[in-house]
Amino acid sequence: RVVAVIMVGGPTKGTRFRPLSLNIPKPLFPLAGQPMVHHPILACKRIPNLVQVYLIGFYEEREFALYVSAISNELRVPVRYLKEEKPHGSAGGLYSFRDHIMEDDPSHIVLLNCDVCSSFPLPDMLEAHKRYGGMGTVLVIKVSAESANQFGELVADPVTHELLHYTEKPETFVSDLINCGVYIFTPNIFTAIQGVFTERRDRANLRRMNSFEALQSATKALPVDYVRLDQDILSPLAGKKELYTYETLDFWEQIKTPGISLKCSALYLAQYRYTSPNLLASGDGTKTASIIGDVYIHPSAKVHPSAKIGPNVSISANARIGAGVRLISCIILDDVEIKENAVVIHAIVGWKCSIGKWSRVQASFYLPSVHLPFPFHLNKLKLHVSNQAEGDYNAKLGITILGEAVAVEDEVVVVNCIVLPNKTLNVSVQEEIIL
Ligand code: GDD
């Protein structure tokens, strides 16, 4: 019996996802037309003998209530949201619900970070885990040496696949093999987490005997019940024949910013070709819009037959796409209206936005692999990439993001901007963050 646990975090963790996380918990933001957390849940469904999926986080319960009941019915596997009173860290959060998790008497616990985009090769990983015979198996991938330091870097034995060394986001390069945030554990993981608590308590008691040291460490110590899976469990257990690695050669991305979510949406749309081709728009017939490449259109959206859509476009519920509209590489959220002959390229258009006739909402540089049917000049503008506040992070990626209910009036051009909710743009803007 297998129980899956998806760590969804909470509101304070989603700040880099602004302005889109102002409306919706980040795990419910749609990628390829489905909430982010939907993709790992579907992957869990492929695990033999899966009995339960838990989402653990510190968002309000009501934010997940509708979603978990809908997905439980759809998959016929119970999905439940468990709310932590306060953040306990990635391992502490798991531990705080050990009684719930152990109720089903699982032989294995699949643990996933919600903010990763992957093909989640869970059945194969579970088989490998059983062969290795350890307490845990970590999904790993090779990335470029320059990007590795944003992740947990690790060294594995090339023959036995044992995890030999683990360092979380190291300052100096260790390895280009990184932790994907997807794990399989036996229930012994709870004993390992308990061990961290006991050690911390013992250390705190010792310190109490030495009041000077106690004063010094009180300022930097983590709360006793805050346990991080990576630093507090993986690092100390590496090289002890407890942990093993399973390398994926398939796609994997971490979803920290809206800009990356556009890429992840493309990856999941491409995956639909194999897993759920029925979700991809076909564009056959004279009454439907021209469709290019992978496109998702919610059944309630209205798209004019003369619009041209794709590749990498997802259109959510009740959106209205007018005559002659051109959409390339974008996420169009619920209730958006895009009027005649507007163009959206490499952008995320928030809930209830309206884009006027002949307007353009786009990135300043985007090199589409398709031929564009209109003059498109690459903008040579240098982006300000250094020293930026977190909110500016997306600008580096070359994308335009409109928050909820932004109105772009007719014939306005918006290039590489992040626009906060409820703004009206009546003049063209470029390279700006509009607060
Ligand atoms: N429920 C709950 N409670 N979830 C949490 C908490 C908590 O207190 N803290 C973090 N999470 C969730 C986050 O939402 C995320 O899904 C996951 O746990 C890991 O978050 P972090 O601990 O902030 O780590 P990270 O995302 O910066 O990096 C981790 O994931 C990378 C892969 O995406 C590390 O494990 C890296 O080594 C790894 O490469």
mmCIF file of N, CA, C and O and ligand atoms in Angstrom, residues 6-10 13 16 26-27 55-59 81-84 86-94 96-97 112-117 139 148 150-154 166-169 178-183 226-231 234 252-256, ligand 1:
data_model
loop_
_atom_site.group_PDB
_atom_site.id
_atom_site.type_symbol
_atom_site.label_atom_id
_atom_site.label_comp_id
_atom_site.label_asym_id
_atom_site.label_seq_id
_atom_site.Cartn_x
_atom_site.Cartn_y
_atom_site.Cartn_z
ATOM 1 N N ILE A 6 1.886 15.423 -0.961
ATOM 2 C CA ILE A 6 2.406 16.531 -1.771
ATOM 3 C C ILE A 6 2.523 17.763 -0.875
ATOM 4 O O ILE A 6 1.542 18.183 -0.252
ATOM 5 N N MET A 7 3.726 18.290 -0.752
ATOM 6 C CA MET A 7 3.958 19.463 0.103
ATOM 7 C C MET A 7 3.615 20.716 -0.687
ATOM 8 O O MET A 7 4.257 21.012 -1.705
ATOM 9 N N VAL A 8 2.572 21.419 -0.247
ATOM 10 C CA VAL A 8 2.123 22.574 -1.037
ATOM 11 C C VAL A 8 2.567 23.908 -0.449
ATOM 12 O O VAL A 8 2.328 24.964 -1.037
ATOM 13 N N GLY A 9 3.211 23.896 0.723
ATOM 14 C CA GLY A 9 3.696 25.153 1.318
ATOM 15 C C GLY A 9 2.547 26.057 1.731
ATOM 16 O O GLY A 9 1.447 25.581 2.023
ATOM 17 N N GLY A 10 2.805 27.359 1.722
ATOM 18 C CA GLY A 10 1.766 28.287 2.173
ATOM 19 C C GLY A 10 1.959 29.667 1.597
ATOM 20 O O GLY A 10 2.881 29.875 0.802
ATOM 21 N N LYS A 13 5.264 31.558 1.170
ATOM 22 C CA LYS A 13 6.262 30.968 0.265
ATOM 23 C C LYS A 13 6.039 31.404 -1.180
ATOM 24 O O LYS A 13 6.864 31.178 -2.034
ATOM 25 N N ARG A 16 7.357 35.120 -4.741
ATOM 26 C CA ARG A 16 7.987 35.292 -6.057
ATOM 27 C C ARG A 16 7.005 35.053 -7.189
ATOM 28 O O ARG A 16 7.295 35.315 -8.340
ATOM 29 N N LYS A 26 -0.538 29.415 -5.066
ATOM 30 C CA LYS A 26 0.325 29.022 -6.195
ATOM 31 C C LYS A 26 0.082 27.580 -6.667
ATOM 32 O O LYS A 26 0.039 27.336 -7.878
ATOM 33 N N PRO A 27 -0.138 26.600 -5.770
ATOM 34 C CA PRO A 27 -0.336 25.217 -6.254
ATOM 35 C C PRO A 27 -1.576 25.049 -7.133
ATOM 36 O O PRO A 27 -1.714 24.039 -7.813
ATOM 37 N N LEU A 55 -2.453 16.456 0.610
ATOM 38 C CA LEU A 55 -1.749 17.710 0.322
ATOM 39 C C LEU A 55 -1.509 18.347 1.685
ATOM 40 O O LEU A 55 -2.457 18.534 2.452
ATOM 41 N N ILE A 56 -0.255 18.643 2.007
ATOM 42 C CA ILE A 56 0.037 19.249 3.314
ATOM 43 C C ILE A 56 0.533 20.673 3.094
ATOM 44 O O ILE A 56 1.457 20.910 2.307
ATOM 45 N N GLY A 57 -0.094 21.626 3.784
ATOM 46 C CA GLY A 57 0.329 23.017 3.616
ATOM 47 C C GLY A 57 -0.219 23.893 4.706
ATOM 48 O O GLY A 57 -0.912 23.413 5.606
ATOM 49 N N PHE A 58 0.090 25.181 4.617
ATOM 50 C CA PHE A 58 -0.468 26.100 5.609
ATOM 51 C C PHE A 58 -1.315 27.202 4.966
ATOM 52 O O PHE A 58 -1.470 28.284 5.511
ATOM 53 N N TYR A 59 -1.861 26.919 3.788
ATOM 54 C CA TYR A 59 -2.939 27.751 3.238
ATOM 55 C C TYR A 59 -4.219 27.430 4.012
ATOM 56 O O TYR A 59 -4.338 26.339 4.588
ATOM 57 N N TYR A 81 -6.787 17.569 2.000
ATOM 58 C CA TYR A 81 -5.874 18.657 2.362
ATOM 59 C C TYR A 81 -5.701 18.657 3.874
ATOM 60 O O TYR A 81 -6.687 18.655 4.620
ATOM 61 N N LEU A 82 -4.452 18.660 4.340
ATOM 62 C CA LEU A 82 -4.170 18.725 5.778
ATOM 63 C C LEU A 82 -3.465 20.046 6.062
ATOM 64 O O LEU A 82 -2.414 20.328 5.481
ATOM 65 N N LYS A 83 -4.053 20.837 6.959
ATOM 66 C CA LYS A 83 -3.493 22.170 7.208
ATOM 67 C C LYS A 83 -2.601 22.181 8.447
ATOM 68 O O LYS A 83 -3.023 21.789 9.535
ATOM 69 N N GLU A 84 -1.364 22.644 8.240
ATOM 70 C CA GLU A 84 -0.464 22.854 9.389
ATOM 71 C C GLU A 84 -0.831 24.183 10.046
ATOM 72 O O GLU A 84 -1.128 25.150 9.339
ATOM 73 N N LYS A 86 1.234 26.091 11.572
ATOM 74 C CA LYS A 86 2.335 26.995 11.216
ATOM 75 C C LYS A 86 3.331 26.168 10.401
ATOM 76 O O LYS A 86 3.289 24.934 10.471
ATOM 77 N N PRO A 87 4.217 26.820 9.651
ATOM 78 C CA PRO A 87 5.176 26.031 8.854
ATOM 79 C C PRO A 87 6.114 25.201 9.739
ATOM 80 O O PRO A 87 6.647 25.718 10.719
ATOM 81 N N HIS A 88 6.246 23.923 9.405
ATOM 82 C CA HIS A 88 7.147 23.048 10.155
ATOM 83 C C HIS A 88 8.358 22.630 9.327
ATOM 84 O O HIS A 88 9.110 21.753 9.725
ATOM 85 N N GLY A 89 8.501 23.192 8.109
ATOM 86 C CA GLY A 89 9.569 22.748 7.205
ATOM 87 C C GLY A 89 9.113 21.515 6.438
ATOM 88 O O GLY A 89 8.099 20.895 6.779
ATOM 89 N N SER A 90 9.864 21.162 5.381
ATOM 90 C CA SER A 90 9.385 20.100 4.492
ATOM 91 C C SER A 90 9.307 18.734 5.191
ATOM 92 O O SER A 90 8.385 17.958 4.915
ATOM 93 N N ALA A 91 10.226 18.429 6.123
ATOM 94 C CA ALA A 91 10.130 17.142 6.832
ATOM 95 C C ALA A 91 9.243 17.274 8.073
ATOM 96 O O ALA A 91 8.487 16.349 8.409
ATOM 97 N N GLY A 92 9.295 18.427 8.743
ATOM 98 C CA GLY A 92 8.467 18.656 9.933
ATOM 99 C C GLY A 92 6.986 18.602 9.588
ATOM 100 O O GLY A 92 6.173 18.078 10.351
ATOM 101 N N GLY A 93 6.621 19.141 8.429
ATOM 102 C CA GLY A 93 5.222 19.123 7.980
ATOM 103 C C GLY A 93 4.743 17.690 7.777
ATOM 104 O O GLY A 93 3.645 17.314 8.193
ATOM 105 N N LEU A 94 5.584 16.886 7.165
ATOM 106 C CA LEU A 94 5.256 15.471 6.948
ATOM 107 C C LEU A 94 5.074 14.779 8.304
ATOM 108 O O LEU A 94 4.094 14.073 8.533
ATOM 109 N N SER A 96 4.305 16.031 11.184
ATOM 110 C CA SER A 96 3.185 16.464 12.019
ATOM 111 C C SER A 96 1.894 15.714 11.671
ATOM 112 O O SER A 96 0.968 15.704 12.462
ATOM 113 N N PHE A 97 1.847 15.088 10.500
ATOM 114 C CA PHE A 97 0.645 14.311 10.147
ATOM 115 C C PHE A 97 0.951 12.822 10.050
ATOM 116 O O PHE A 97 0.286 12.088 9.316
ATOM 117 N N LEU A 112 6.263 14.483 -2.569
ATOM 118 C CA LEU A 112 6.583 15.339 -3.720
ATOM 119 C C LEU A 112 6.486 16.812 -3.346
ATOM 120 O O LEU A 112 5.552 17.214 -2.640
ATOM 121 N N ASN A 113 7.418 17.607 -3.846
ATOM 122 C CA ASN A 113 7.259 19.062 -3.773
ATOM 123 C C ASN A 113 6.219 19.431 -4.815
ATOM 124 O O ASN A 113 6.252 18.917 -5.932
ATOM 125 N N CYS A 114 5.344 20.366 -4.442
ATOM 126 C CA CYS A 114 4.306 20.699 -5.415
ATOM 127 C C CYS A 114 4.840 21.586 -6.533
ATOM 128 O O CYS A 114 4.313 21.595 -7.634
ATOM 129 N N ASP A 115 5.928 22.336 -6.254
ATOM 130 C CA ASP A 115 6.368 23.322 -7.239
ATOM 131 C C ASP A 115 7.455 22.793 -8.165
ATOM 132 O O ASP A 115 8.435 23.472 -8.442
ATOM 133 N N VAL A 116 7.296 21.549 -8.601
ATOM 134 C CA VAL A 116 8.185 21.045 -9.648
ATOM 135 C C VAL A 116 7.347 20.507 -10.798
ATOM 136 O O VAL A 116 6.231 20.043 -10.601
ATOM 137 N N CYS A 117 7.904 20.642 -11.985
ATOM 138 C CA CYS A 117 7.232 20.188 -13.198
ATOM 139 C C CYS A 117 8.063 19.038 -13.743
ATOM 140 O O CYS A 117 9.258 19.189 -13.977
ATOM 141 N N LEU A 139 14.613 11.348 -6.443
ATOM 142 C CA LEU A 139 14.673 11.554 -7.895
ATOM 143 C C LEU A 139 15.719 12.632 -8.166
ATOM 144 O O LEU A 139 15.702 13.698 -7.523
ATOM 145 N N ALA A 148 23.238 24.663 -11.090
ATOM 146 C CA ALA A 148 23.108 23.641 -10.036
ATOM 147 C C ALA A 148 22.983 24.229 -8.627
ATOM 148 O O ALA A 148 22.311 23.658 -7.767
ATOM 149 N N GLN A 150 21.234 26.440 -7.383
ATOM 150 C CA GLN A 150 19.899 26.817 -6.890
ATOM 151 C C GLN A 150 19.184 25.625 -6.248
ATOM 152 O O GLN A 150 18.054 25.741 -5.807
ATOM 153 N N PHE A 151 19.867 24.469 -6.262
ATOM 154 C CA PHE A 151 19.198 23.237 -5.825
ATOM 155 C C PHE A 151 20.075 22.500 -4.816
ATOM 156 O O PHE A 151 21.185 22.930 -4.516
ATOM 157 N N GLY A 152 19.567 21.354 -4.339
ATOM 158 C CA GLY A 152 20.411 20.471 -3.544
ATOM 159 C C GLY A 152 21.330 19.723 -4.496
ATOM 160 O O GLY A 152 20.861 19.067 -5.421
ATOM 161 N N GLU A 153 22.649 19.851 -4.300
ATOM 162 C CA GLU A 153 23.606 19.156 -5.182
ATOM 163 C C GLU A 153 24.047 17.874 -4.486
ATOM 164 O O GLU A 153 24.222 17.855 -3.271
ATOM 165 N N LEU A 154 24.254 16.824 -5.277
ATOM 166 C CA LEU A 154 24.573 15.553 -4.629
ATOM 167 C C LEU A 154 25.538 14.711 -5.451
ATOM 168 O O LEU A 154 25.706 14.908 -6.655
ATOM 169 N N TYR A 166 25.522 15.005 0.121
ATOM 170 C CA TYR A 166 24.420 15.909 -0.212
ATOM 171 C C TYR A 166 24.663 17.283 0.399
ATOM 172 O O TYR A 166 24.964 17.394 1.589
ATOM 173 N N THR A 167 24.579 18.337 -0.411
ATOM 174 C CA THR A 167 24.700 19.707 0.106
ATOM 175 C C THR A 167 23.582 20.540 -0.489
ATOM 176 O O THR A 167 23.391 20.561 -1.703
ATOM 177 N N GLU A 168 22.862 21.264 0.360
ATOM 178 C CA GLU A 168 21.748 22.083 -0.101
ATOM 179 C C GLU A 168 22.264 23.435 -0.596
ATOM 180 O O GLU A 168 22.959 24.141 0.148
ATOM 181 N N LYS A 169 21.949 23.777 -1.823
ATOM 182 C CA LYS A 169 22.303 25.062 -2.439
ATOM 183 C C LYS A 169 23.704 25.545 -2.030
ATOM 184 O O LYS A 169 23.858 26.598 -1.396
ATOM 185 N N ILE A 178 21.345 17.028 -9.305
ATOM 186 C CA ILE A 178 20.586 17.751 -8.274
ATOM 187 C C ILE A 178 19.324 16.999 -7.834
ATOM 188 O O ILE A 178 18.830 16.113 -8.530
ATOM 189 N N ASN A 179 18.833 17.442 -6.671
ATOM 190 C CA ASN A 179 17.632 16.859 -6.063
ATOM 191 C C ASN A 179 16.384 17.442 -6.741
ATOM 192 O O ASN A 179 16.197 18.654 -6.766
ATOM 193 N N CYS A 180 15.520 16.593 -7.262
ATOM 194 C CA CYS A 180 14.311 17.047 -7.956
ATOM 195 C C CYS A 180 13.135 17.310 -7.018
ATOM 196 O O CYS A 180 12.052 17.681 -7.479
ATOM 197 N N GLY A 181 13.263 17.035 -5.729
ATOM 198 C CA GLY A 181 12.139 17.268 -4.809
ATOM 199 C C GLY A 181 11.055 16.206 -4.920
ATOM 200 O O GLY A 181 9.889 16.475 -4.647
ATOM 201 N N VAL A 182 11.432 14.993 -5.310
ATOM 202 C CA VAL A 182 10.483 13.873 -5.432
ATOM 203 C C VAL A 182 11.146 12.664 -4.758
ATOM 204 O O VAL A 182 12.289 12.330 -5.091
ATOM 205 N N TYR A 183 10.438 12.052 -3.805
ATOM 206 C CA TYR A 183 11.075 11.016 -2.977
ATOM 207 C C TYR A 183 10.152 9.828 -2.762
ATOM 208 O O TYR A 183 8.935 9.969 -2.765
ATOM 209 N N TYR A 226 10.890 22.472 13.655
ATOM 210 C CA TYR A 226 11.041 22.843 12.243
ATOM 211 C C TYR A 226 12.156 21.983 11.640
ATOM 212 O O TYR A 226 13.332 22.150 11.967
ATOM 213 N N VAL A 227 11.780 21.037 10.782
ATOM 214 C CA VAL A 227 12.791 20.127 10.220
ATOM 215 C C VAL A 227 12.743 20.177 8.698
ATOM 216 O O VAL A 227 11.687 19.996 8.092
ATOM 217 N N ARG A 228 13.919 20.454 8.115
ATOM 218 C CA ARG A 228 14.008 20.509 6.654
ATOM 219 C C ARG A 228 14.482 19.161 6.132
ATOM 220 O O ARG A 228 15.440 18.600 6.673
ATOM 221 N N LEU A 229 13.796 18.685 5.116
ATOM 222 C CA LEU A 229 14.137 17.369 4.587
ATOM 223 C C LEU A 229 15.571 17.346 4.055
ATOM 224 O O LEU A 229 16.319 16.397 4.295
ATOM 225 N N ASP A 230 15.922 18.410 3.346
ATOM 226 C CA ASP A 230 17.234 18.403 2.698
ATOM 227 C C ASP A 230 18.382 18.522 3.703
ATOM 228 O O ASP A 230 19.132 17.579 3.911
ATOM 229 N N GLN A 231 18.477 19.686 4.385
ATOM 230 C CA GLN A 231 19.609 19.890 5.299
ATOM 231 C C GLN A 231 19.613 18.940 6.491
ATOM 232 O O GLN A 231 20.651 18.464 6.912
ATOM 233 N N LEU A 234 18.563 14.574 4.572
ATOM 234 C CA LEU A 234 19.361 14.008 3.475
ATOM 235 C C LEU A 234 20.861 14.172 3.734
ATOM 236 O O LEU A 234 21.626 13.219 3.564
ATOM 237 N N TRP A 252 12.296 18.161 -16.420
ATOM 238 C CA TRP A 252 12.132 18.574 -15.019
ATOM 239 C C TRP A 252 12.424 20.064 -14.910
ATOM 240 O O TRP A 252 13.396 20.549 -15.486
ATOM 241 N N GLU A 253 11.585 20.790 -14.200
ATOM 242 C CA GLU A 253 11.808 22.222 -13.935
ATOM 243 C C GLU A 253 11.295 22.526 -12.537
ATOM 244 O O GLU A 253 10.339 21.895 -12.070
ATOM 245 N N GLN A 254 11.873 23.530 -11.916
ATOM 246 C CA GLN A 254 11.337 24.018 -10.648
ATOM 247 C C GLN A 254 10.490 25.248 -10.957
ATOM 248 O O GLN A 254 10.905 26.102 -11.736
ATOM 249 N N ILE A 255 9.297 25.346 -10.345
ATOM 250 C CA ILE A 255 8.367 26.419 -10.733
ATOM 251 C C ILE A 255 8.337 27.498 -9.659
ATOM 252 O O ILE A 255 7.457 27.495 -8.799
ATOM 253 N N LYS A 256 9.286 28.384 -9.675
ATOM 254 C CA LYS A 256 9.315 29.420 -8.643
ATOM 255 C C LYS A 256 8.704 30.736 -9.132
ATOM 256 O O LYS A 256 8.323 31.557 -8.325
HETATM 257 N N1 GDD B 1 3.525 21.960 4.168
HETATM 258 C C1 GDD B 1 4.683 22.581 4.114
HETATM 259 N N2 GDD B 1 5.164 23.141 5.271
HETATM 260 N N3 GDD B 1 5.340 22.631 2.957
HETATM 261 C C2 GDD B 1 6.533 23.239 2.954
HETATM 262 C C3 GDD B 1 7.100 23.846 4.098
HETATM 263 C C4 GDD B 1 6.363 23.782 5.321
HETATM 264 O O1 GDD B 1 6.763 24.295 6.357
HETATM 265 N N4 GDD B 1 8.299 24.370 3.739
HETATM 266 C C5 GDD B 1 8.462 24.089 2.439
HETATM 267 N N5 GDD B 1 7.392 23.419 1.958
HETATM 268 C C6 GDD B 1 7.177 22.893 0.615
HETATM 269 C C7 GDD B 1 7.297 23.922 -0.512
HETATM 270 O O2 GDD B 1 6.023 24.404 -0.898
HETATM 271 C C8 GDD B 1 7.926 23.098 -1.625
HETATM 272 O O3 GDD B 1 6.924 22.395 -2.352
HETATM 273 C C9 GDD B 1 8.765 22.063 -0.887
HETATM 274 O O4 GDD B 1 8.227 21.970 0.419
HETATM 275 C C10 GDD B 1 10.250 22.419 -0.782
HETATM 276 O O5 GDD B 1 10.360 23.769 -0.410
HETATM 277 P P1 GDD B 1 11.666 24.392 0.278
HETATM 278 O O6 GDD B 1 11.962 23.627 1.522
HETATM 279 O O7 GDD B 1 11.435 25.856 0.359
HETATM 280 O O8 GDD B 1 12.858 24.075 -0.689
HETATM 281 P P2 GDD B 1 13.181 24.577 -2.195
HETATM 282 O O9 GDD B 1 11.942 24.488 -3.027
HETATM 283 O O10 GDD B 1 13.933 25.856 -2.180
HETATM 284 O O11 GDD B 1 14.201 23.462 -2.647
HETATM 285 C C11 GDD B 1 13.895 22.090 -2.479
HETATM 286 O O12 GDD B 1 13.411 21.588 -3.691
HETATM 287 C C12 GDD B 1 14.352 21.584 -4.792
HETATM 288 C C13 GDD B 1 13.659 20.952 -5.970
HETATM 289 O O13 GDD B 1 12.627 21.764 -6.409
HETATM 290 C C14 GDD B 1 15.160 21.386 -2.027
HETATM 291 O O14 GDD B 1 14.836 20.086 -1.576
HETATM 292 C C15 GDD B 1 16.188 21.337 -3.135
HETATM 293 O O15 GDD B 1 17.252 20.499 -2.752
HETATM 294 C C16 GDD B 1 15.582 20.781 -4.405
HETATM 295 O O16 GDD B 1 16.574 20.851 -5.438
#
